[in-house]
Amino acid sequence: MYTIRDIARLAGVSVATVSGVFNNKPTVKPALVERVKKAMAALDYHPDQVARSLRLRRTCTVGMVIADVTNPFFTDVIRGVEKEAQSNGYSVILCDANEDPGLERHYLSTLFSRRVDGVLLAPTSSPSVQESHIHKRFPIVLIDRIPLGFAGDAVMTDNFSAAYDGTRHLIELGHRQIAIITGQLNLSNGLDRLDGFRKALQEEHLALPDKYLQRGDFQLESGYQCGLELMRLPMPPTAIFSCNNRMTLGLMRALGELHVHCPEAVSVLGFDDFEWSAYFTPRLTTIAQPAFEMGRQAMQILLRKLQAPAENNGIADEIPKTTVRLKAELRVRDSTAAPASVHEVQKENATLEISH
Amino acid sequence: MYTIRDIARLAGVSVATVSGVFNNKPTVKPALVERVKKAMAALDYHPDQVARSLRLRRTCTVGMVIADVTNPFFTDVIRGVEKEAQSNGYSVILCDANEDPGLERHYLSTLFSRRVDGVLLAPTSSPSVQESHIHKRFPIVLIDRIPLGFAGDAVMTDNFSAAYDGTRHLIELGHRQIAIITGQLNLSNGLDRLDGFRKALQEEHLALPDKYLQRGDFQLESGYQCGLELMRLPMPPTAIFSCNNRMTLGLMRALGELHVHCPEAVSVLGFDDFEWSAYFTPRLTTIAQPAFEMGRQAMQILLRKLQAPAENNGIADEIPKTTVRLKAELRVRDSTAAPASVHEVQKENATLEISH
DNA sequence: TTGAAAGCGCTACCAC
DNA sequence: GTGGTAGCGCTTTCAA
C-alpha cells in the first residue's frame, strides 16, 4: 500500500504538494500537478480516506437505518438516497434493523463509532429517535415515518391526503360500506392513513362500524386474517382499503380462498404501488408513494445540515427543522369499481334512457 | 466529542488502560474495567473507529457493489450479506452500479480509497473484475454472476442445473415445442441458464428452432417483445422458459394483450421467485434462487479471506479460490400444465379406462 | 510556491 | 498490571 510519501518521492516534490494536488489547491503549479498525477496513476494510488477523515473530522459517509429492507418500497428509497449521496461524494452504510428496536439502537451506536456525518432513519415502532442523546451524536433525518409528536427533520408521503383521496375515490364509485385494514398506529405512516380515511368517511356522514376497522401490522398474514374476518361478516363491506403492499397481498389471498370476486363483490384499494401491481388479476388500484424522490430529498436535507456552520454542526436546535410531505398518486386500475347495487341502478338508468 | 483521554482522566487511569478495556485485554483489573466502563457510559463515549482503523490498518467495513439494486432479487442478497456482516462486527457500504461499467469502476476506486477490507460484487456486463490491478486492492467475492472464464471466489445459483431441471419439468408435462427468452449471454447467469435449457432439450432430441431462442436483456420490455414475437409465430411454442423475473412480467403482459391463456394455450416457467409469484393469475411456476443464502455465504467467504495471514492479506494467489453453486428450487404452481394436445390424449385415456 | 513538522484518536510496544 | 509514547497517513500552519 502506497502513501502520500511514496508519491512525493516518485514525483520529486513534498508531501504538502501532493496533498495540494488531490485537494485541488489552486496554488500548485500545473507542471507539478502533472508530475504528481502521473505518479499517482503509476502506482494506482488513491489517498487514504481513513487518515483523511481522522484529520478532517469528517468521513463523508452517512448511515441509513431501515426498519425493514425486505419491503420493496424501501428499495426505491435506498436508490434515491444512494444516487444523491454518490453524486455528492458521500458513501452510504446500509443497516437493516429488521423491525427490532434493540438492533436499531445498536446500529445507531455503531454508526456513531464510525463517525458517520449523519444518519437517515426509518424508525422502528419503539423509536430510539425519541432519546435526546442520540441527537447529540449526529444529525438525523427521518424517512417514511415519524413517531407521534416528533419534531425534527423528516421526509415522508402525505399519508393523510393520500388516504383521504383514495377513500374519496371509493366513495365516488358509490361505496357506502367501506372497511379499512390498518397497520400499527404508533408511527405516523399507520395513523395518518387511518385519519385520512376517517376524514373522508365523516365528510359524507358514513359510518365506520367497529368491525370495519381491522387492525393489522403491515405484514402479509395480518392482511389475510383481517380480510377473512371482514368478508365473513353478516354484512361484509363493498370496498376495502388496505394500508400497505404486504397486507394487500394477504387480503387478495383471503378473497381468493373465499371465492369472493374482486371488484364485482368487493373493491380493493391498496397503499403502495409496485412493478407487479399492474400484473395482478385484477390489476390493482393503488396509492403510489414517491419512494425514490423520498430518498433523494431526505439525503438532500441531510447534506444541507452537514454544510451548516461547524460550530453547531447541524446538531444544535437553532437550525430550523424541515418536514417534507410528498404527494402520493392514485393509480386507478381494475380492482375498484362501483358496488353491485350501484351497477343495478346504473343498468336501470341505462334502460330508462334507452326506452325514451 | 470526547476522546480516550477524556475517559482516562475521568476514570483516573491511563489511556492505555482505557484502550485495554474496550479491546477486552484480559490483563486489566476488574475494578478498573468497572471504573472505565462507568466513565464511558457517563459521556456516551464510543471509541473512534476512524482512528482505530488508521492505526490497525483494518476498517471492518466491506463494500457491496450491485449492478442493479432495483431488482428485488438483490434485496434478499443484501439482507443476507448485511446479517452476516453485522453479526461479525462488519459494516456494509452499499453501491448501486446501475448496470453502468463506468460507475462500477468508480465505486471500486471509492471503496479502495475508503480502505474497505473487501468487496462483494455483482458485476456489470463489462466487468472491471477482469482487470488484474483491481485484485491488488482488496479481496473480492463475486455474487450471482461471473464473467466468462473468471477464476476467483464466487457464490451463485447453479444456473445450469436449475434451468435443466425446470426444462425437464416442461418436457415431462409433455411439451415438445419449448421456447426460451434469455438474458445477456456474456455473464454466467445468462449463459448457464441457456446451456441448461439446451442440455435438457438435446437429451430428448428436441429441436430448438432459431425463432424459439429469443434473446432478451433481463428487462421487462424485452420479455414483452420476445413474448409477442413468439406467440405470433405460425407455429407458436406450447411452453416458454423466461430467464428472469422482469422478463416474465413482460411475457405475461404480452400473453394478456394477445389473449393467449396461460397455461391452457401456453405454459410459462419463470426464473426467480418472489412474494408475488403465488398471487398472480395464474400462480406462477418458478425457479427460486436462494438469494438470502447467497448473500450470507458470499460474506462468509469474504470474512474467511480477511482472516487469512496478514502477509498475503487474502489477495495473493496462493489462497485457494472458492466457487459455491447453490441449488435452486423448482416451485410448481399453475402457470405450467400439459400442452393442449396431451390434454386431449389424457382425456381419451380416461374415457377408455371408464369404458372398460 | 514549496517544504518541514505538528497533531487528528487510537494501539501497542516497552519500561516500570 | 499499568503508564508513557511513537506513529498509522493525512492536512495545514508556518517558515523559508
CSV table of C-alpha atoms in Angstrom, one decimal, chain B:
chain,number,residue,atom,x,y,z
B,1,MET,CA,-16.8,14.8,21.0
B,2,TYR,CA,-14.9,13.0,23.8
B,3,THR,CA,-11.6,11.1,23.3
B,4,ILE,CA,-9.9,8.3,25.0
B,5,ARG,CA,-8.0,10.9,27.0
B,6,ASP,CA,-11.2,12.3,28.5
B,7,ILE,CA,-12.2,8.9,29.6
B,8,ALA,CA,-8.8,8.2,31.1
B,9,ARG,CA,-8.9,11.4,33.1
B,10,LEU,CA,-12.4,10.8,34.3
B,11,ALA,CA,-11.7,7.2,35.4
B,12,GLY,CA,-8.3,8.2,36.8
B,13,VAL,CA,-6.3,5.8,34.6
B,14,SER,CA,-4.0,6.0,31.6
B,15,VAL,CA,-5.2,5.9,28.0
B,16,ALA,CA,-3.5,2.5,27.6
B,17,THR,CA,-5.8,1.1,30.3
B,18,VAL,CA,-8.9,2.6,28.7
B,19,SER,CA,-7.8,1.1,25.3
B,20,GLY,CA,-7.3,-2.2,27.1
B,21,VAL,CA,-10.8,-2.1,28.4
B,22,PHE,CA,-12.7,-1.8,25.2
B,23,ASN,CA,-10.4,-4.2,23.5
B,24,ASN,CA,-11.1,-6.8,26.1
B,25,LYS,CA,-7.5,-7.2,27.1
B,26,PRO,CA,-7.6,-9.8,29.9
B,27,THR,CA,-4.8,-8.0,31.8
B,28,VAL,CA,-6.9,-5.1,33.1
B,29,LYS,CA,-8.1,-5.5,36.7
B,30,PRO,CA,-11.9,-5.8,37.0
B,31,ALA,CA,-12.1,-2.8,39.3
B,32,LEU,CA,-10.5,-0.6,36.7
B,33,VAL,CA,-12.7,-2.1,34.0
B,34,GLU,CA,-15.7,-1.1,36.0
B,35,ARG,CA,-14.5,2.5,36.5
B,36,VAL,CA,-13.6,2.9,32.9
B,37,LYS,CA,-17.0,1.5,31.7
B,38,LYS,CA,-18.8,3.8,34.0
B,39,ALA,CA,-16.9,6.8,32.6
B,40,MET,CA,-17.6,5.7,29.1
B,41,ALA,CA,-21.3,5.4,29.8
B,42,ALA,CA,-21.4,8.7,31.5
B,43,LEU,CA,-20.2,10.6,28.5
B,44,ASP,CA,-21.9,8.4,25.8
B,45,TYR,CA,-18.3,7.7,24.6
B,46,HIS,CA,-17.8,5.3,21.7
B,47,PRO,CA,-14.2,4.7,20.6
B,48,ASP,CA,-13.4,6.4,17.3
B,49,GLN,CA,-13.3,3.7,14.7
B,50,VAL,CA,-11.7,6.0,12.2
B,51,ALA,CA,-8.6,6.5,14.4
B,52,ARG,CA,-8.8,2.8,15.2
B,53,SER,CA,-8.9,1.9,11.5
B,54,LEU,CA,-6.0,4.1,10.7
B,55,ARG,CA,-3.9,2.5,13.4
B,56,LEU,CA,-5.0,-1.1,12.8
B,57,ARG,CA,-4.9,-0.8,9.0
B,58,ARG,CA,-8.3,-2.5,9.0
B,59,THR,CA,-11.7,-0.8,8.8
B,60,CYS,CA,-14.1,-3.7,9.5
B,61,THR,CA,-16.1,-2.4,6.5
B,62,VAL,CA,-16.8,-4.1,3.3
B,63,GLY,CA,-18.2,-2.7,0.0
B,64,MET,CA,-21.1,-4.2,-1.8
B,65,VAL,CA,-21.4,-3.2,-5.5
B,66,ILE,CA,-24.6,-4.3,-7.1
B,67,ALA,CA,-25.2,-3.9,-10.8
B,68,ASP,CA,-28.9,-3.3,-10.3
B,69,VAL,CA,-30.4,-2.8,-6.8
B,70,THR,CA,-33.8,-2.2,-8.3
B,71,ASN,CA,-34.2,-5.9,-9.0
B,72,PRO,CA,-35.9,-7.4,-5.9
B,73,PHE,CA,-33.8,-10.5,-6.2
B,74,PHE,CA,-30.9,-8.4,-4.8
B,75,THR,CA,-32.9,-7.2,-1.8
B,76,ASP,CA,-32.6,-10.7,-0.3
B,77,VAL,CA,-29.0,-11.0,-1.2
B,78,ILE,CA,-28.3,-7.7,0.5
B,79,ARG,CA,-30.1,-8.9,3.6
B,80,GLY,CA,-28.0,-12.0,3.7
B,81,VAL,CA,-24.8,-10.0,3.4
B,82,GLU,CA,-25.9,-7.5,5.9
B,83,LYS,CA,-26.9,-10.0,8.5
B,84,GLU,CA,-23.7,-12.0,8.3
B,85,ALA,CA,-21.7,-8.8,8.3
B,86,GLN,CA,-23.5,-7.3,11.3
B,87,SER,CA,-23.0,-10.4,13.4
B,88,ASN,CA,-19.3,-10.3,12.7
B,89,GLY,CA,-18.9,-6.6,13.5
B,90,TYR,CA,-18.6,-5.5,9.9
B,91,SER,CA,-20.4,-2.7,8.2
B,92,VAL,CA,-21.5,-2.7,4.6
B,93,ILE,CA,-21.2,0.2,2.2
B,94,LEU,CA,-23.8,-0.2,-0.5
B,95,CYS,CA,-23.1,0.9,-4.0
B,96,ASP,CA,-25.6,0.8,-6.9
B,97,ALA,CA,-23.7,0.5,-10.2
B,98,ASN,CA,-26.9,0.8,-12.2
B,99,GLU,CA,-25.6,-1.6,-14.8
B,100,ASP,CA,-23.0,1.0,-15.8
B,101,PRO,CA,-19.4,-0.3,-16.0
B,102,GLY,CA,-18.0,3.2,-15.6
B,103,LEU,CA,-19.9,3.7,-12.4
B,104,GLU,CA,-18.9,0.3,-11.2
B,105,ARG,CA,-15.2,1.2,-11.8
B,106,HIS,CA,-15.7,4.5,-10.0
B,107,TYR,CA,-17.2,2.7,-6.9
B,108,LEU,CA,-14.4,0.2,-6.8
B,109,SER,CA,-12.0,3.1,-6.6
B,110,THR,CA,-14.0,4.9,-4.0
B,111,LEU,CA,-14.1,1.8,-1.9
B,112,PHE,CA,-10.4,1.4,-2.2
B,113,SER,CA,-9.9,5.0,-1.0
B,114,ARG,CA,-12.1,4.2,1.9
B,115,ARG,CA,-9.9,1.2,2.6
B,116,VAL,CA,-12.7,-1.3,2.9
B,117,ASP,CA,-11.3,-4.7,3.9
B,118,GLY,CA,-13.0,-6.4,1.0
B,119,VAL,CA,-15.7,-6.2,-1.7
B,120,LEU,CA,-18.7,-8.2,-2.7
B,121,LEU,CA,-19.5,-7.6,-6.3
B,122,ALA,CA,-22.4,-8.5,-8.7
B,123,PRO,CA,-20.5,-7.3,-11.8
B,124,THR,CA,-22.0,-5.4,-14.7
B,125,SER,CA,-21.7,-6.8,-18.2
B,126,SER,CA,-18.4,-5.2,-19.0
B,127,PRO,CA,-16.6,-6.3,-15.8
B,128,SER,CA,-13.9,-4.5,-14.1
B,129,VAL,CA,-13.1,-7.7,-12.3
B,130,GLN,CA,-11.2,-8.8,-15.3
B,131,GLU,CA,-8.6,-6.1,-14.7
B,132,SER,CA,-5.9,-7.5,-12.5
B,133,HIS,CA,-5.0,-4.3,-10.7
B,134,ILE,CA,-8.4,-4.3,-9.0
B,135,HIS,CA,-7.5,-7.5,-7.3
B,136,LYS,CA,-4.4,-6.0,-5.8
B,137,ARG,CA,-6.5,-3.5,-3.9
B,138,PHE,CA,-8.7,-5.9,-1.9
B,139,PRO,CA,-10.1,-9.4,-1.9
B,140,ILE,CA,-13.3,-9.7,-4.0
B,141,VAL,CA,-16.0,-12.2,-3.9
B,142,LEU,CA,-18.4,-12.2,-6.8
B,143,ILE,CA,-22.1,-12.7,-6.3
B,144,ASP,CA,-24.8,-14.1,-8.7
B,145,ARG,CA,-22.8,-13.9,-11.8
B,146,ILE,CA,-19.2,-14.3,-13.1
B,147,PRO,CA,-17.7,-13.2,-16.4
B,148,LEU,CA,-16.8,-15.9,-18.8
B,149,GLY,CA,-13.6,-17.6,-17.8
B,150,PHE,CA,-13.3,-15.9,-14.5
B,151,ALA,CA,-11.3,-17.8,-11.9
B,152,GLY,CA,-11.8,-16.4,-8.4
B,153,ASP,CA,-14.1,-16.6,-5.5
B,154,ALA,CA,-17.8,-16.5,-6.2
B,155,VAL,CA,-21.2,-17.5,-4.9
B,156,MET,CA,-24.1,-18.0,-7.3
B,157,THR,CA,-27.0,-20.2,-8.1
B,158,ASP,CA,-26.3,-23.4,-10.0
B,159,ASN,CA,-28.0,-21.9,-13.0
B,160,PHE,CA,-27.2,-24.7,-15.3
B,161,SER,CA,-28.9,-27.3,-13.2
B,162,ALA,CA,-31.7,-25.0,-12.3
B,163,ALA,CA,-32.5,-24.4,-15.9
B,164,TYR,CA,-32.1,-28.0,-16.8
B,165,ASP,CA,-34.4,-29.2,-14.0
B,166,GLY,CA,-37.0,-26.5,-15.0
B,167,THR,CA,-36.9,-27.5,-18.6
B,168,ARG,CA,-37.2,-31.2,-17.7
B,169,HIS,CA,-40.4,-30.2,-15.8
B,170,LEU,CA,-41.8,-28.8,-19.0
B,171,ILE,CA,-40.7,-31.8,-21.0
B,172,GLU,CA,-42.3,-34.2,-18.5
B,173,LEU,CA,-45.5,-32.3,-18.8
B,174,GLY,CA,-45.5,-33.4,-22.4
B,175,HIS,CA,-44.2,-30.2,-24.1
B,176,ARG,CA,-42.1,-30.6,-27.3
B,177,GLN,CA,-42.2,-27.1,-28.6
B,178,ILE,CA,-40.4,-25.2,-25.9
B,179,ALA,CA,-39.1,-21.6,-26.4
B,180,ILE,CA,-36.7,-19.6,-24.2
B,181,ILE,CA,-36.3,-15.9,-23.5
B,182,THR,CA,-32.7,-15.5,-22.5
B,183,GLY,CA,-30.9,-12.5,-20.9
B,184,GLN,CA,-27.5,-11.2,-21.9
B,185,LEU,CA,-25.1,-14.0,-22.6
B,186,ASN,CA,-21.8,-12.5,-21.6
B,187,LEU,CA,-22.1,-13.3,-17.9
B,188,SER,CA,-22.6,-16.7,-16.3
B,189,ASN,CA,-26.1,-16.2,-15.1
B,190,GLY,CA,-27.4,-15.6,-18.6
B,191,LEU,CA,-25.3,-18.2,-20.4
B,192,ASP,CA,-25.6,-21.1,-17.9
B,193,ARG,CA,-29.4,-20.9,-18.0
B,194,LEU,CA,-29.4,-21.2,-21.7
B,195,ASP,CA,-26.9,-24.1,-21.6
B,196,GLY,CA,-29.0,-26.0,-19.0
B,197,PHE,CA,-32.1,-25.4,-21.2
B,198,ARG,CA,-30.3,-26.7,-24.3
B,199,LYS,CA,-28.9,-29.8,-22.5
B,200,ALA,CA,-32.4,-30.8,-21.4
B,201,LEU,CA,-33.7,-30.4,-25.0
B,202,GLN,CA,-30.8,-32.3,-26.5
B,203,GLU,CA,-31.2,-35.2,-24.2
B,204,GLU,CA,-34.7,-35.7,-25.6
B,205,HIS,CA,-33.7,-34.9,-29.1
B,206,LEU,CA,-36.0,-31.9,-29.2
B,207,ALA,CA,-35.3,-29.2,-31.7
B,208,LEU,CA,-34.6,-25.6,-30.8
B,209,PRO,CA,-35.7,-23.6,-33.8
B,210,ASP,CA,-33.9,-20.3,-34.1
B,211,LYS,CA,-37.2,-18.4,-33.6
B,212,TYR,CA,-37.6,-20.3,-30.3
B,213,LEU,CA,-34.4,-18.8,-28.9
B,214,GLN,CA,-35.3,-15.2,-28.1
B,215,ARG,CA,-32.6,-13.1,-26.8
B,216,GLY,CA,-33.7,-10.5,-24.2
B,217,ASP,CA,-31.7,-8.4,-21.8
B,218,PHE,CA,-33.3,-9.2,-18.4
B,219,GLN,CA,-35.5,-6.1,-18.6
B,220,LEU,CA,-39.3,-6.2,-18.6
B,221,GLU,CA,-39.7,-4.6,-22.1
B,222,SER,CA,-37.5,-7.4,-23.7
B,223,GLY,CA,-39.7,-10.1,-22.1
B,224,TYR,CA,-42.7,-8.3,-23.6
B,225,GLN,CA,-41.3,-8.0,-27.1
B,226,CYS,CA,-39.9,-11.6,-27.2
B,227,GLY,CA,-43.3,-12.8,-25.9
B,228,LEU,CA,-45.1,-11.1,-28.7
B,229,GLU,CA,-42.8,-12.4,-31.3
B,230,LEU,CA,-43.0,-16.0,-30.0
B,231,MET,CA,-46.8,-16.1,-29.9
B,232,ARG,CA,-47.2,-14.6,-33.3
B,233,LEU,CA,-45.1,-17.3,-34.9
B,234,PRO,CA,-47.0,-19.6,-37.4
B,235,MET,CA,-46.2,-22.4,-35.0
B,236,PRO,CA,-46.0,-20.8,-31.5
B,237,PRO,CA,-44.4,-22.8,-28.7
B,238,THR,CA,-46.5,-24.6,-26.2
B,239,ALA,CA,-44.2,-23.6,-23.3
B,240,ILE,CA,-41.9,-20.7,-22.7
B,241,PHE,CA,-38.9,-20.5,-20.2
B,242,SER,CA,-38.3,-16.9,-19.2
B,243,CYS,CA,-34.8,-16.4,-17.7
B,244,ASN,CA,-35.6,-13.8,-15.0
B,245,ASN,CA,-38.4,-12.2,-13.0
B,246,ARG,CA,-38.7,-8.9,-15.0
B,247,MET,CA,-38.9,-10.6,-18.4
B,248,THR,CA,-41.5,-12.9,-17.0
B,249,LEU,CA,-43.7,-9.9,-16.1
B,250,GLY,CA,-43.2,-8.6,-19.7
B,251,LEU,CA,-44.1,-12.0,-21.1
B,252,MET,CA,-47.3,-12.2,-19.1
B,253,ARG,CA,-48.3,-8.8,-20.3
B,254,ALA,CA,-47.7,-9.9,-23.9
B,255,LEU,CA,-49.8,-13.0,-23.4
B,256,GLY,CA,-52.6,-10.9,-21.8
B,257,GLU,CA,-52.6,-8.5,-24.8
B,258,LEU,CA,-52.7,-11.3,-27.3
B,259,HIS,CA,-55.5,-13.0,-25.2
B,260,VAL,CA,-53.4,-16.2,-25.1
B,261,HIS,CA,-54.4,-18.1,-22.0
B,262,CYS,CA,-51.8,-19.5,-19.6
B,263,PRO,CA,-51.5,-22.4,-19.0
B,264,GLU,CA,-54.2,-23.6,-21.4
B,265,ALA,CA,-52.6,-22.2,-24.6
B,266,VAL,CA,-49.0,-21.9,-23.4
B,267,SER,CA,-47.1,-22.8,-20.2
B,268,VAL,CA,-44.8,-20.3,-18.6
B,269,LEU,CA,-41.8,-21.1,-16.4
B,270,GLY,CA,-40.1,-18.2,-14.9
B,271,PHE,CA,-36.6,-17.8,-13.3
B,272,ASP,CA,-36.7,-16.1,-9.9
B,273,ASP,CA,-39.4,-16.4,-7.3
B,274,PHE,CA,-40.9,-13.6,-5.2
B,275,GLU,CA,-43.5,-12.7,-2.7
B,276,TRP,CA,-46.0,-12.0,-5.5
B,277,SER,CA,-45.4,-15.1,-7.6
B,278,ALA,CA,-48.1,-17.1,-5.8
B,279,TYR,CA,-50.5,-14.2,-6.3
B,280,PHE,CA,-50.5,-14.0,-10.0
B,281,THR,CA,-53.3,-15.4,-12.1
B,282,PRO,CA,-52.3,-18.0,-12.9
B,283,ARG,CA,-50.0,-18.6,-9.9
B,284,LEU,CA,-46.5,-18.7,-11.5
B,285,THR,CA,-44.3,-21.8,-11.6
B,286,THR,CA,-40.9,-20.5,-10.9
B,287,ILE,CA,-37.3,-21.4,-10.2
B,288,ALA,CA,-36.5,-19.9,-6.8
B,289,GLN,CA,-32.9,-18.8,-6.2
B,290,PRO,CA,-31.6,-18.9,-2.6
B,291,ALA,CA,-30.9,-15.2,-2.6
B,292,PHE,CA,-30.5,-14.7,1.1
B,293,GLU,CA,-28.2,-17.7,1.5
B,294,MET,CA,-26.2,-16.4,-1.5
B,295,GLY,CA,-25.5,-13.2,0.3
B,296,ARG,CA,-24.7,-14.9,3.6
B,297,GLN,CA,-22.3,-17.4,2.1
B,298,ALA,CA,-20.6,-14.7,0.0
B,299,MET,CA,-19.9,-12.7,3.1
B,300,GLN,CA,-18.7,-15.8,4.9
B,301,ILE,CA,-16.2,-16.5,2.2
B,302,LEU,CA,-15.0,-12.9,2.3
B,303,LEU,CA,-14.6,-13.0,6.1
B,304,ARG,CA,-12.6,-16.1,5.8
B,305,LYS,CA,-10.3,-14.4,3.3
B,306,LEU,CA,-9.9,-11.5,5.6
B,307,GLN,CA,-8.8,-13.7,8.4
B,308,ALA,CA,-6.1,-15.2,6.3
B,309,PRO,CA,-2.5,-14.4,7.4
B,310,ALA,CA,-1.6,-10.7,7.1
B,311,GLU,CA,1.3,-11.2,4.7
B,312,ASN,CA,-0.8,-12.1,1.8
B,313,ASN,CA,-3.9,-10.4,3.2
B,314,GLY,CA,-6.3,-12.5,1.2
B,315,ILE,CA,-5.1,-11.0,-2.0
B,316,ALA,CA,-2.3,-13.3,-3.0
B,317,ASP,CA,-2.9,-16.1,-5.5
B,318,GLU,CA,-1.8,-18.8,-3.1
B,319,ILE,CA,-5.1,-18.8,-1.4
B,320,PRO,CA,-7.4,-21.3,-2.9
B,321,LYS,CA,-10.4,-19.9,-4.8
B,322,THR,CA,-13.8,-20.9,-3.7
B,323,THR,CA,-16.8,-21.1,-6.1
B,324,VAL,CA,-20.0,-22.0,-4.5
B,325,ARG,CA,-23.0,-23.0,-6.6
B,326,LEU,CA,-26.2,-23.1,-4.6
B,327,LYS,CA,-29.2,-25.3,-5.6
B,328,ALA,CA,-32.3,-23.5,-6.8
B,329,GLU,CA,-35.8,-24.9,-6.1
B,330,LEU,CA,-38.4,-25.5,-8.6
B,331,ARG,CA,-41.8,-24.3,-7.4
B,332,VAL,CA,-44.5,-25.8,-9.5
B,333,ARG,CA,-47.7,-23.8,-9.4
B,334,ASP,CA,-50.4,-23.2,-12.0
B,335,SER,CA,-48.7,-21.5,-15.0
B,336,THR,CA,-47.3,-24.8,-16.3
B,337,ALA,CA,-49.5,-27.6,-17.4
B,338,ALA,CA,-49.6,-30.3,-20.0
B,339,PRO,CA,-50.0,-28.9,-23.6
B,340,ALA,CA,-53.4,-28.9,-25.2
B,341,SER,CA,-52.6,-32.0,-27.3
B,342,VAL,CA,-51.6,-34.0,-24.3
B,343,HIS,CA,-54.8,-32.9,-22.5
B,344,GLU,CA,-56.7,-34.5,-25.4
B,345,VAL,CA,-54.7,-37.7,-25.1
B,346,GLN,CA,-55.2,-37.8,-21.4
B,347,LYS,CA,-59.0,-37.3,-21.8
B,348,GLU,CA,-59.1,-40.1,-24.3
B,349,ASN,CA,-57.2,-42.4,-22.0
B,350,ALA,CA,-59.6,-41.5,-19.2
B,351,THR,CA,-62.5,-42.3,-21.4
B,352,LEU,CA,-61.0,-45.6,-22.5
B,353,GLU,CA,-60.4,-46.6,-18.9
B,354,ILE,CA,-64.0,-45.7,-17.9
B,355,SER,CA,-65.4,-47.7,-20.9
B,356,HIS,CA,-63.5,-50.8,-19.7
